[in-house]
XYZ file of C-alpha atoms in Angstrom:
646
model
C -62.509 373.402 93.267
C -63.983 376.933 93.225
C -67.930 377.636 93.614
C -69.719 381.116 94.506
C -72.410 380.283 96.290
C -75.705 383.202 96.499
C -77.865 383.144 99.483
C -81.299 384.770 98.670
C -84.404 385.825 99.950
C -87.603 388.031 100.722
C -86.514 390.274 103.935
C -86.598 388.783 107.361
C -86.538 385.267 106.316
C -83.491 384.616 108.053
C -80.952 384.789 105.112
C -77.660 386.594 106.838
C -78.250 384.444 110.036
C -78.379 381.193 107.754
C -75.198 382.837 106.417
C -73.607 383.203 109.508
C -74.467 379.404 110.605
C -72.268 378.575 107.224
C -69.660 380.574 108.315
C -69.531 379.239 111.282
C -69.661 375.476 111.048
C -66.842 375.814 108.453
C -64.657 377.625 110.507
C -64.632 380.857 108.630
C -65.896 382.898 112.049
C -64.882 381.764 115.244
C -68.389 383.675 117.060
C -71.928 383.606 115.371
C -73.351 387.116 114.748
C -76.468 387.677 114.958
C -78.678 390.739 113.087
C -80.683 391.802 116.063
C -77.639 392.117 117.564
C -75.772 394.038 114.875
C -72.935 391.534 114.835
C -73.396 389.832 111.437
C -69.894 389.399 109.708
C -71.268 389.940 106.550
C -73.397 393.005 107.126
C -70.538 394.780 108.672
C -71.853 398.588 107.152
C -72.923 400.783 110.217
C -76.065 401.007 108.016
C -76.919 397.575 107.457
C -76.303 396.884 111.414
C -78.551 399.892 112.499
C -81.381 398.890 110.004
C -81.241 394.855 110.707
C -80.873 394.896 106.482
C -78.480 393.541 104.051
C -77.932 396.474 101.863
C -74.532 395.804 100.166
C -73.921 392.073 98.253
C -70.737 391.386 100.617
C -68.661 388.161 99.931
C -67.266 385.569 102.890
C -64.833 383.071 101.917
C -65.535 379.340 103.247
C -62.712 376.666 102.930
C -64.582 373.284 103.169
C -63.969 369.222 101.828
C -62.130 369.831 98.703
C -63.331 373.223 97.940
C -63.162 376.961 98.137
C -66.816 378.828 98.503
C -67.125 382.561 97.689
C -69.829 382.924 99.656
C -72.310 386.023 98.429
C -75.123 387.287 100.943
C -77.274 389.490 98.492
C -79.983 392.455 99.797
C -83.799 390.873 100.317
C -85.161 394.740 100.443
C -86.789 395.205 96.868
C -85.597 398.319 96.887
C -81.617 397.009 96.576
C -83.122 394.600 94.191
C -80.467 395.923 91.130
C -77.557 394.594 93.812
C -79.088 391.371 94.079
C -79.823 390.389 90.282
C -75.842 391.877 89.428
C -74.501 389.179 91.783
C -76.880 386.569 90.683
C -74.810 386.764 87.326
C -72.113 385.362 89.038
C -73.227 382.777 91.216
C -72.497 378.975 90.325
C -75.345 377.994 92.831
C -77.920 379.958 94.635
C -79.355 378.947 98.048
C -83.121 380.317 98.377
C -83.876 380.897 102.097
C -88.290 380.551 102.278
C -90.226 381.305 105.575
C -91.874 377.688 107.050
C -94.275 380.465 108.700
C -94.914 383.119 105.607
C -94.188 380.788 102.769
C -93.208 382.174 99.371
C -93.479 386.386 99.195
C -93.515 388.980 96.918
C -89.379 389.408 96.904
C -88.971 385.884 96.693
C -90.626 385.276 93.364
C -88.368 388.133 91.806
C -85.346 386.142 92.361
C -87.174 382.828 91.466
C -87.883 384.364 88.180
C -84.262 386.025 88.250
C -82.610 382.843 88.642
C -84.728 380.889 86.076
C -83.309 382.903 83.743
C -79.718 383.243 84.563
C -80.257 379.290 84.589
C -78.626 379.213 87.822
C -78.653 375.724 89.811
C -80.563 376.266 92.620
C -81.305 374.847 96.455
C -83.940 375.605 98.828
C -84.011 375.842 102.763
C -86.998 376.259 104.439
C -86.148 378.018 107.318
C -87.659 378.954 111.319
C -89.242 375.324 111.197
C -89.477 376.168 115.055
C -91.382 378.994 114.618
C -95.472 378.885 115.859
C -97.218 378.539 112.454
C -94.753 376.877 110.749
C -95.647 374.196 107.789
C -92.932 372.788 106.185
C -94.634 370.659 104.105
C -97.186 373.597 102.845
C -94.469 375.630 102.011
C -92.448 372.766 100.278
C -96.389 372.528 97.930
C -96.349 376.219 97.346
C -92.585 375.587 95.755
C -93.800 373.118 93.598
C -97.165 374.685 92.586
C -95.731 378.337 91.932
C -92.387 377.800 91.166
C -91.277 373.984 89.889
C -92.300 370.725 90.208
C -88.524 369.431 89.782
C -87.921 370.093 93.746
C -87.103 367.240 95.854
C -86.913 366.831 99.401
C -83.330 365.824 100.671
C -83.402 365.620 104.072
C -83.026 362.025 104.511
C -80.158 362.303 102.109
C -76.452 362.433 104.167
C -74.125 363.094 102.088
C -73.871 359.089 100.895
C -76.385 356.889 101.428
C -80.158 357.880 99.484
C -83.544 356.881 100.211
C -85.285 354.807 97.715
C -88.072 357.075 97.646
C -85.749 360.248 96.600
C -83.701 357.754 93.859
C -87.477 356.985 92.361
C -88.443 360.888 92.470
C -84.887 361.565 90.530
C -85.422 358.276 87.807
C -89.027 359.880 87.204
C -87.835 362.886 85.167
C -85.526 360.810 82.652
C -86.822 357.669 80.724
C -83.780 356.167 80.468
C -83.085 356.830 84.432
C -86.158 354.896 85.070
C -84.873 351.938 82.968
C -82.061 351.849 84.679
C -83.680 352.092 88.024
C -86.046 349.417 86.907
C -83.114 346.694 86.109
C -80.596 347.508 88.518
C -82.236 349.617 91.178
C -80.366 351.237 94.019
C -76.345 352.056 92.921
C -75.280 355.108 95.592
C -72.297 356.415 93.588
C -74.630 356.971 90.130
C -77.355 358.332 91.704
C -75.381 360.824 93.594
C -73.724 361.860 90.096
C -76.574 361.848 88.085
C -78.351 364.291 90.679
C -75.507 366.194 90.026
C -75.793 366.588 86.818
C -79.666 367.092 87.063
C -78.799 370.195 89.461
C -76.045 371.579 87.009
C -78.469 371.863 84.343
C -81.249 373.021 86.037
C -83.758 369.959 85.777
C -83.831 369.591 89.675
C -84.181 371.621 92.245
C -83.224 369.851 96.604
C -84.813 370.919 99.314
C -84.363 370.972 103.255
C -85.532 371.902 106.368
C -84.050 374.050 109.448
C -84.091 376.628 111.843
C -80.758 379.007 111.067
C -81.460 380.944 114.476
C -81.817 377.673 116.456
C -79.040 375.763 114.073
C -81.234 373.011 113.196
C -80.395 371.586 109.773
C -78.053 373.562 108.670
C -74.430 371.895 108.941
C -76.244 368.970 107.586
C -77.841 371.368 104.428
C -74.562 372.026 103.703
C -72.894 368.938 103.741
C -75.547 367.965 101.015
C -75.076 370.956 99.066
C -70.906 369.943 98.777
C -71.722 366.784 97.788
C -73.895 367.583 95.237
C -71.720 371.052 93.860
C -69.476 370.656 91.436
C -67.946 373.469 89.144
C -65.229 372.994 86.136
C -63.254 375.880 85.347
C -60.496 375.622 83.469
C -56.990 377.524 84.171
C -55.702 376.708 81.127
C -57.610 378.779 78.992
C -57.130 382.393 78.345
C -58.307 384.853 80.710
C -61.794 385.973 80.904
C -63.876 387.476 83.303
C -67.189 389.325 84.737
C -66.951 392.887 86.980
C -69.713 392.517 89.033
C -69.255 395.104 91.788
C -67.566 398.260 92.346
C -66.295 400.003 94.916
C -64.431 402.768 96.246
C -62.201 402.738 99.549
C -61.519 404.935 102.497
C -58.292 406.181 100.622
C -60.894 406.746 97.327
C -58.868 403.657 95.245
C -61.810 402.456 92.517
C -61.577 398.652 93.296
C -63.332 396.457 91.068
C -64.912 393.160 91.497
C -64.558 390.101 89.119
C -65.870 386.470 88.993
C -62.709 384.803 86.533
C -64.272 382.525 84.281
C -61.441 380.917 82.453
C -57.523 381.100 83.034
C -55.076 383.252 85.751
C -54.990 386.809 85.980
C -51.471 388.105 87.622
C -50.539 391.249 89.183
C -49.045 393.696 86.443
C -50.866 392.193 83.833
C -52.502 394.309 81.083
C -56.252 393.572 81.113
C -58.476 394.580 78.557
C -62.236 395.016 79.208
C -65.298 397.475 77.869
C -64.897 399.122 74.321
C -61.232 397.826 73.777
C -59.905 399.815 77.199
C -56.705 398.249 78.165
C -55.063 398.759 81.544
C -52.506 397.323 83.841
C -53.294 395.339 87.168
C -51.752 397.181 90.289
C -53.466 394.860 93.037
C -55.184 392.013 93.452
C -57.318 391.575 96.911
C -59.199 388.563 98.001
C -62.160 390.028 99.927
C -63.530 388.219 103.176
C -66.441 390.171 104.470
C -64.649 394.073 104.271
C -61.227 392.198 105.154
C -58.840 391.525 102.642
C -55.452 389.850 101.556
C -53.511 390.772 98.352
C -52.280 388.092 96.016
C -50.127 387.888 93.031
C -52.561 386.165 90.943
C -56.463 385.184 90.250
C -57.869 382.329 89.029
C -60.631 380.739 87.221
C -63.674 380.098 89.277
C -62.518 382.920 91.377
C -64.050 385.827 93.367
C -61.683 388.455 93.860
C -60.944 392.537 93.823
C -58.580 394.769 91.361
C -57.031 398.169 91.299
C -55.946 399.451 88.492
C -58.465 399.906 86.562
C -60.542 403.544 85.830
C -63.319 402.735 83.796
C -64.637 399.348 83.895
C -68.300 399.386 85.063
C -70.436 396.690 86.585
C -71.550 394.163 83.904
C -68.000 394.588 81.615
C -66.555 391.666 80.255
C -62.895 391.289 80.336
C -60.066 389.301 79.225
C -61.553 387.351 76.639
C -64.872 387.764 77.352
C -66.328 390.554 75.628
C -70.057 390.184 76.122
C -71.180 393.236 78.399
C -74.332 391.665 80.863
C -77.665 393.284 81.068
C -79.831 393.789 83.693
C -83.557 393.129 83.898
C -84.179 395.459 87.254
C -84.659 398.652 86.708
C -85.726 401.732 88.855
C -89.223 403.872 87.822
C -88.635 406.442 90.229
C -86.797 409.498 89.823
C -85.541 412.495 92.489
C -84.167 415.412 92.595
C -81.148 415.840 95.515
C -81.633 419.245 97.561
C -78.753 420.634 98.864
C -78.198 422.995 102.026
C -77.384 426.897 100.978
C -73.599 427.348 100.012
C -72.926 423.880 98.506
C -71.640 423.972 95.449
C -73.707 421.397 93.455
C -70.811 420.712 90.838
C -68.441 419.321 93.765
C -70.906 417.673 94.701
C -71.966 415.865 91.686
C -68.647 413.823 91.996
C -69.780 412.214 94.941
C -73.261 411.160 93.500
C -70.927 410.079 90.046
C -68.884 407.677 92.939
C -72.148 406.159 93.993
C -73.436 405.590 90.389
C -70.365 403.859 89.421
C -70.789 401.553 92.402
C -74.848 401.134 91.664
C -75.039 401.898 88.298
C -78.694 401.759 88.508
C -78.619 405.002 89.890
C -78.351 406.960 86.482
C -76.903 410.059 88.235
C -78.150 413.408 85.796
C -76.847 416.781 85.695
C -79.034 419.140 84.335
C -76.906 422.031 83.701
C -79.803 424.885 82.832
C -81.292 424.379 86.640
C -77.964 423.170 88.068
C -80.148 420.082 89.752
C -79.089 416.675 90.101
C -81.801 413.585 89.970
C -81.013 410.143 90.292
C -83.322 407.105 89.899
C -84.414 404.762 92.943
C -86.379 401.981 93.262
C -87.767 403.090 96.386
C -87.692 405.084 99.619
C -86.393 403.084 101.523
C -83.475 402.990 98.941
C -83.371 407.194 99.555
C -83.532 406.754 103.039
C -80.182 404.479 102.860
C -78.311 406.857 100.781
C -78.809 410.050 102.830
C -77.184 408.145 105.224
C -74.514 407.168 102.776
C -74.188 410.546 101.630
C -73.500 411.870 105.126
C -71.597 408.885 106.374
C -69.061 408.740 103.275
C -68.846 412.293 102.252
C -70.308 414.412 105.140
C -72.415 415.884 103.185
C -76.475 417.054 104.569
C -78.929 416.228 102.061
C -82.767 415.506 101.807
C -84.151 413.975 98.211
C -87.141 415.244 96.888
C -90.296 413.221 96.555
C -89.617 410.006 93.730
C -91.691 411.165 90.525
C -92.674 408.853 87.982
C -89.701 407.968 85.205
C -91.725 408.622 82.086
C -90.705 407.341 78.170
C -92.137 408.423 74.875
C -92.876 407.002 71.414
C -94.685 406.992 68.372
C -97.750 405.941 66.736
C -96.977 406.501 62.962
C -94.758 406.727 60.125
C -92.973 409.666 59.062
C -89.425 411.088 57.981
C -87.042 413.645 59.594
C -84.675 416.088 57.938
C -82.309 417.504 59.371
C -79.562 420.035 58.045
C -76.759 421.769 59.687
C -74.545 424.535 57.832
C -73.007 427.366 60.113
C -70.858 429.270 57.806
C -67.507 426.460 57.141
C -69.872 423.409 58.454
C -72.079 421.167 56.792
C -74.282 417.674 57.451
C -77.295 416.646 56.363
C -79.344 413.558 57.407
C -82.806 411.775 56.681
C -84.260 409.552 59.053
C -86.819 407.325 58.758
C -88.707 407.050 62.116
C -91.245 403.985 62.511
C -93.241 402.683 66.051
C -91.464 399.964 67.012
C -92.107 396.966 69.318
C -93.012 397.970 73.089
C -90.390 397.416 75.622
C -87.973 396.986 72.640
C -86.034 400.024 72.637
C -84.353 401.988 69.741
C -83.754 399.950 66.706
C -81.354 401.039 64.371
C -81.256 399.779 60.338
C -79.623 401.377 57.622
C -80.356 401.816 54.614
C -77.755 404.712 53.136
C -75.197 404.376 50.389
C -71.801 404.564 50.340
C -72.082 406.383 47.233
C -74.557 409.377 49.391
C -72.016 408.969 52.850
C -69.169 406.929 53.582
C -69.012 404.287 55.583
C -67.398 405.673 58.672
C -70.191 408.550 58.585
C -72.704 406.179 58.639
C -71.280 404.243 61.741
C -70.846 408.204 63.266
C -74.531 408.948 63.125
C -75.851 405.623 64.496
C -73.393 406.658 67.646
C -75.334 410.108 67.941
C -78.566 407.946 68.108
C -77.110 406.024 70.683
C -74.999 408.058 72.781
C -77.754 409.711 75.483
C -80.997 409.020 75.700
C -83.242 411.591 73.245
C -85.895 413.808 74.350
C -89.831 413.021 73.057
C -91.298 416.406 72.122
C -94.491 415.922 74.772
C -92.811 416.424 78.141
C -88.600 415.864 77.333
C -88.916 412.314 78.706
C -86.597 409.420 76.682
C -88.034 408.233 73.785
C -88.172 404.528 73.059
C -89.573 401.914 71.014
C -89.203 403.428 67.257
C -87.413 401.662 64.724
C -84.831 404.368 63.076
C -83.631 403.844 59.441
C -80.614 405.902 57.944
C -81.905 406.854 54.409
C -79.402 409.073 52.960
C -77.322 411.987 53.957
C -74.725 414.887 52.665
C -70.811 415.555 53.806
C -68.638 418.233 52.339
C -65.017 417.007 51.977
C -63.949 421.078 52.739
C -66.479 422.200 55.844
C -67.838 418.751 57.179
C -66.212 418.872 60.649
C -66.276 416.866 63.789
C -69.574 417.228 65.702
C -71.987 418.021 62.451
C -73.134 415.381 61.958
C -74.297 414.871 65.466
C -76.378 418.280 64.889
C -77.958 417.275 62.112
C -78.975 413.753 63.405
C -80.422 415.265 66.424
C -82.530 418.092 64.155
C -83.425 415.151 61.541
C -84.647 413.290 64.751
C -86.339 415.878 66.730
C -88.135 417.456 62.897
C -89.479 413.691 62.656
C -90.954 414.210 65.990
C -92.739 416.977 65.320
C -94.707 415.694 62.257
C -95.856 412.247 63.943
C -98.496 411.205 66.604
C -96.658 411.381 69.911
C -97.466 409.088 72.798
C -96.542 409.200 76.925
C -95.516 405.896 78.243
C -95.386 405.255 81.970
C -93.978 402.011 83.949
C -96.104 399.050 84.719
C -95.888 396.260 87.067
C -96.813 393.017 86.520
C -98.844 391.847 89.954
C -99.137 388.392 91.974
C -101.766 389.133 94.906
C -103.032 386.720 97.235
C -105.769 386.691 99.335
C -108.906 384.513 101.140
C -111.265 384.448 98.933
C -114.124 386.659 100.541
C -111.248 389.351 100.163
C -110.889 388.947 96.216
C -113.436 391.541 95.593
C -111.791 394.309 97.612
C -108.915 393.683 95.430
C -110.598 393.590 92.061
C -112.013 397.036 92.906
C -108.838 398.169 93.791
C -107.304 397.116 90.516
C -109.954 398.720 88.533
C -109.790 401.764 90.343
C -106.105 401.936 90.021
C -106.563 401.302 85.894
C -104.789 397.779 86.141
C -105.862 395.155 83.717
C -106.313 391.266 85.545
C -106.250 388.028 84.319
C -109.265 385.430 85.183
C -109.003 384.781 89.080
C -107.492 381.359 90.108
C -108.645 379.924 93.135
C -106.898 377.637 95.572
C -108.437 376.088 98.566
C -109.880 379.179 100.236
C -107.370 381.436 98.794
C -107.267 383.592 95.437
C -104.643 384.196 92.836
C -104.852 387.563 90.862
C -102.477 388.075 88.880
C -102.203 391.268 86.204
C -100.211 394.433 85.159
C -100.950 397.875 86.867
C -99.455 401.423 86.378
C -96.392 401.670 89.012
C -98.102 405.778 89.908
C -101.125 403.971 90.872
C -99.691 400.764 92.913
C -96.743 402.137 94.833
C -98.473 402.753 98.043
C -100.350 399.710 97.635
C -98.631 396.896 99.567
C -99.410 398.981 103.115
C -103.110 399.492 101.680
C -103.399 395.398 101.237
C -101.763 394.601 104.121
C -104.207 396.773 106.591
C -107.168 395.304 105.537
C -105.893 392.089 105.171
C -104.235 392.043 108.420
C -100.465 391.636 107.017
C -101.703 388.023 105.753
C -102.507 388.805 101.992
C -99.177 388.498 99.923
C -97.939 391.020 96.700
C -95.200 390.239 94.505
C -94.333 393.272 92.547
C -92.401 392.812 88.888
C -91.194 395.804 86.578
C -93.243 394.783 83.643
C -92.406 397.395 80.859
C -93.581 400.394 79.629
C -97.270 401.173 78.181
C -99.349 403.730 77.361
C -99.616 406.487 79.994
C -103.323 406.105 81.902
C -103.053 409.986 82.721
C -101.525 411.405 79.521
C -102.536 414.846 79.254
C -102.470 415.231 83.282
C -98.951 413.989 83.269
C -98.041 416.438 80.239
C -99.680 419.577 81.903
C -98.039 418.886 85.567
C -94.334 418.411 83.851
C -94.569 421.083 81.631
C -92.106 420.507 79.664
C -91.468 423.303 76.784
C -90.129 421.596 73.606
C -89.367 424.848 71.871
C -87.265 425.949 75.464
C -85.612 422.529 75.502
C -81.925 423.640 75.412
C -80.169 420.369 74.405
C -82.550 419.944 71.131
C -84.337 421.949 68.248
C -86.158 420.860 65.461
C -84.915 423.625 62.978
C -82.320 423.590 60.448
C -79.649 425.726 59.761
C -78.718 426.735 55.982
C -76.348 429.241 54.628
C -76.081 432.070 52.163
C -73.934 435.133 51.454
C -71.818 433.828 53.870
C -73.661 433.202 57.063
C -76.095 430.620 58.459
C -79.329 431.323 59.417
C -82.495 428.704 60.655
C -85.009 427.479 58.841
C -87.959 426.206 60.951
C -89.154 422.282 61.554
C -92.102 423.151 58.924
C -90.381 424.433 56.221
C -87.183 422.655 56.361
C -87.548 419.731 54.578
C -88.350 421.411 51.222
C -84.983 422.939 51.238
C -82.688 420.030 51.602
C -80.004 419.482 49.692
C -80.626 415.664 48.801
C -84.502 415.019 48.136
């Protein structure tokens, strides 16, 4: 039987050392490692040891009763947050490592919420019970009052035998369970499978307590978590699969990881994945912390690494499974790498294109005009981490600049765009129609176009262009999002219409729409937990205001408030060092990416940027016509009245 097992947590709740215990007691490591002693197996990056930080989502492989564990130790920095939720997609179980002395943190409701909906079954262990200031049983409350009241403690459970009290907490959440526990009361074997079953589908939630730096609890955690595991993956079904990871090795081989849902991949094997890419399997490695061993085949249920394929990217389906994942955590922060004199930027950019295939949160930019590379981060630690990457992998010196805000744009009304593109021996015309659409929805695409106007194929081609890159807004060049874009109509020539027409006249139609509606900045928000005493809760409201959040009605808990809220990320990012001075490192801030609203600072954020849309190179809202034999532009303004197919 295969599982992959997730352990996760808020930093510096013990998480690698708890990994390292498992590790250990299954006879995967012959020595414990230790972080404050950089000799973790599983954060074996010269990074990761000098920082005391789990930066990469590394995999151990534990052989224990009658099953294999891939075994995935995930970052608890929010600022590797994007490598954590990519692995979470393909855990079987998660393990959630809480603090008995800090209780449930900002970090550690992000993968609560992460998990919830992944629907992954879940365990916790409270952890450094021997700690001064430790409360087991408070922190065991704050899991059932902010997170789920389907937890149960097992720590009297070994492996066989149950207490009664845990067999009536499990017949309380089915009817027919408590029937059953009312006329035939305490049967070991069903108990045990019907808490499986609970814990497979996500309608409970077992608990323990430990010490992973003392090894209290935690050979005994885990011989409750194999009991209560089970996975069924079938080998007998085609082959289908997840990439989850990338990576690239010392010799620069692109090695790419995959969970294998269904069937048996073999070496030589022609795999398809991605937009119906098909390659052939030259490898396959089964990673064990940055060990491996090749094989000649990989199965269902399976961790393991392939060459042979170029393109794949993290989140690809393959085999059989064509559904491409998406990913809830995104970075708001952009920066711009600076370079020492005499680099040449363009070499360089295919190291920073390495690194975004391996995080491809990242969203590496060229911008040829200024010859500048930006990338976006989460954070600064995050920047921090990959100068040193930089250096390490690619000796390379640079510094980043300071992370600016990643703006969007929309709309606020109706309108239509034309645009028309005829060079002398070319010719496309489109009309858009271009409506607000939902927030945090995206670009929608509907059409509403002819065959008898364009054929089919044409129409398919410009709904590409509109998805291809992200488009400029007119205000200050940033993406636009959130407008609902129908295909009206359009003209083709079957003489001059050539490749790459129509994709300048849906840009102009797009861009011409722009300039004729009501324009709106959008910045990133974050959706905010703080907790503090409750003499505190005013200095916090204040703070809120003053940072033009928006709060919900306080909730109050024994001496302690609850604010919750959404705030503009420009506003908040210094903020967790501002509440923990004056609250002496006890108040607590969980920080969420809640979407994109209107900008607070509009016109303060359009003057500093700057941005020029009549410089923009990449985009123009003029058409181009022709007569006597050459083309010539026809401005934004005055373009629509000479289309060709009002």
């Amino acid at each position: 039987m295969n599982k992959t097992i997730g352990i996760l947590a808020h930093v510096d709740a013990g998480k690698t050392t708890f990994s390292e215990q498992l590790l250990y007691h299954t006879n995967s490591i012959k020595k414990r490692g230790r972080v404050d002693h950089q000799s973790a197996f599983l954060d074996s990056h010269m990074i990761e040891k000098q920082r005391g930080i789990t930066v990469f989502a590394d995999q151990g492989i534990i052989e224990y009763g009658n099953a294999t564990y891939y075994l995935i130790d995930t970052p608890g920095h929010v600022d590797f947050s994007p490598e954590m939720e990519r692995a979470i997609q393909v855990m079987d179980f998660a393990i959630v490592i809480i603090s008995a002395v800090e209780g449930i943190e900002g970090h550690t409701e992000t993968v609560w919420s992460l998990l919830k909906k992944h629907q992954i079954p879940t365990f916790f262990f409270i952890n450094k019970i021997d700690r001064t200031g430790a409360d087991a049983e408070r922190v065991l409350e704050e899991i059932r009052s902010q997170f789920t009241t389907d937890v149960c403690d097992i720590s009297s459970f070994n492996g066989s035998d149950m207490s009664e009290e845990l067999i009536e907490f499990i017949a309380e959440r089915e009817e027919e369970l408590l029937d059953f526990y009312m006329e035939k009361g305490y049967q070991s074997t069903f108990w045990i499978e019907k808490m499986q079953e609970m814990i497979t589908s996500t309608s409970l939630y077992p608990c323990a307590y430990g010490s992973a730096l003392q090894d209290i609890g935690v050979k005994e955690f885990f011989d409750c978590f194999d009991r209560l595991t089970t996975t069924k993956y079938n080998k007998d079904k085609p082959f289908a699969g997840r990439v989850y990871k990338i990576r690239y090795d010392e010799a620069g081989t692109r090695i790419t990881f995959i969970k294998a849902k269904s069937g048996t991949l073999h070496v030589r094997e022609e795999l398809s994945y991605g937009n119906g890419e098909a390659e052939k399997i030259t490898q396959i490695r089964k990673y064990n912390g940055n060990q491996f061993q090749q094989v000649n085949k990989g199965n269902a249920g399976e961790l393991f690494a392939v060459t042979g394929l170029t393109k794949a990217v993290v989140g690809d389906g393959v085999g059989k499974l064509l559904e491409k994942a998406e990913y809830e955590l995104v970075p708001t922060l952009r920066s711009k790498v600076v370079f020492e004199p005499g680099i040449n930027k363009k070499e360089a950019l295919k190291f920073f294109r390495i690194l975004e295939a391996e995080d491809p949160s990242l969203h590496v930019t060229w911008e040829e005009r200024l010859q500048d590379i930006h990338l976006h981060v989460m954070g600064k630690i995050q920047l921090e981490v990959l100068q040193e990457i930089v250096f390490e992998r690619f000796a390379l010196q640079v510094q980043f600049e300071r992370p600016e805000i990643l703006y969007k744009e929309t709309i606020e009304t109706d309108t239509i765009g034309y645009g028309h593109f005829e060079p002398l021996r070319h010719y496309a015309e489109v009309h858009l129609q271009l409506e607000p659409g939902n927030r945090n929805q995206g670009i929608v695409f509907e059409n509403a176009c002819h065959t008898d106007d364009l054929p089919v194929a044409i129409q398919n081609l410009i709904r590409q262009h509109l998805f291809e890159r992200n488009h400029h807004g007119i205000l200050t060049g940033s993406p636009l999002t959130d407008v609902r874009i129908t295909l009206l109509t359009g003209g083709a020539h079957n003489k001059h219409t050539h490749g790459g027409d129509f994709r300048e006249a849906t840009y102009r139609a797009l861009r011409q729409g722009l300039e004729k509606v009501c324009n709106r900045l959008l910045e990133p928000y974050y959706s905010f937990k703080i907790k503090v005493d409750i003499d505190q809760m005013g200095r916090v409201l204040s703070d809120i205001q003053t940072a033009h959040g928006q709060f919900e009605t306080p909730e109050t808990i024994e001496d302690k408030a609850i604010l919750t809220g959404k705030v503009p990320v420009a506003t908040f990012l210094e903020y967790s060092t501002t509440l923990a001075s004056f609250t002496q490192g006890k108040g607590q801030l969980s920080l969420t990416f809640a979407g994109y609203y209107p900008c607070h600072n509009e016109q303060e954020a359009i003057d500093r940027l700057g941005y020029d849309k009549n410089a923009d190179p990449e985009y123009t809202s003029s058409s181009i016509f022709c007569a006597k034999g050459a083309g010539y532009t026809v401005p934004w303004e005055k373009a629509e009245a000479m289309m060709h197919c009002l």
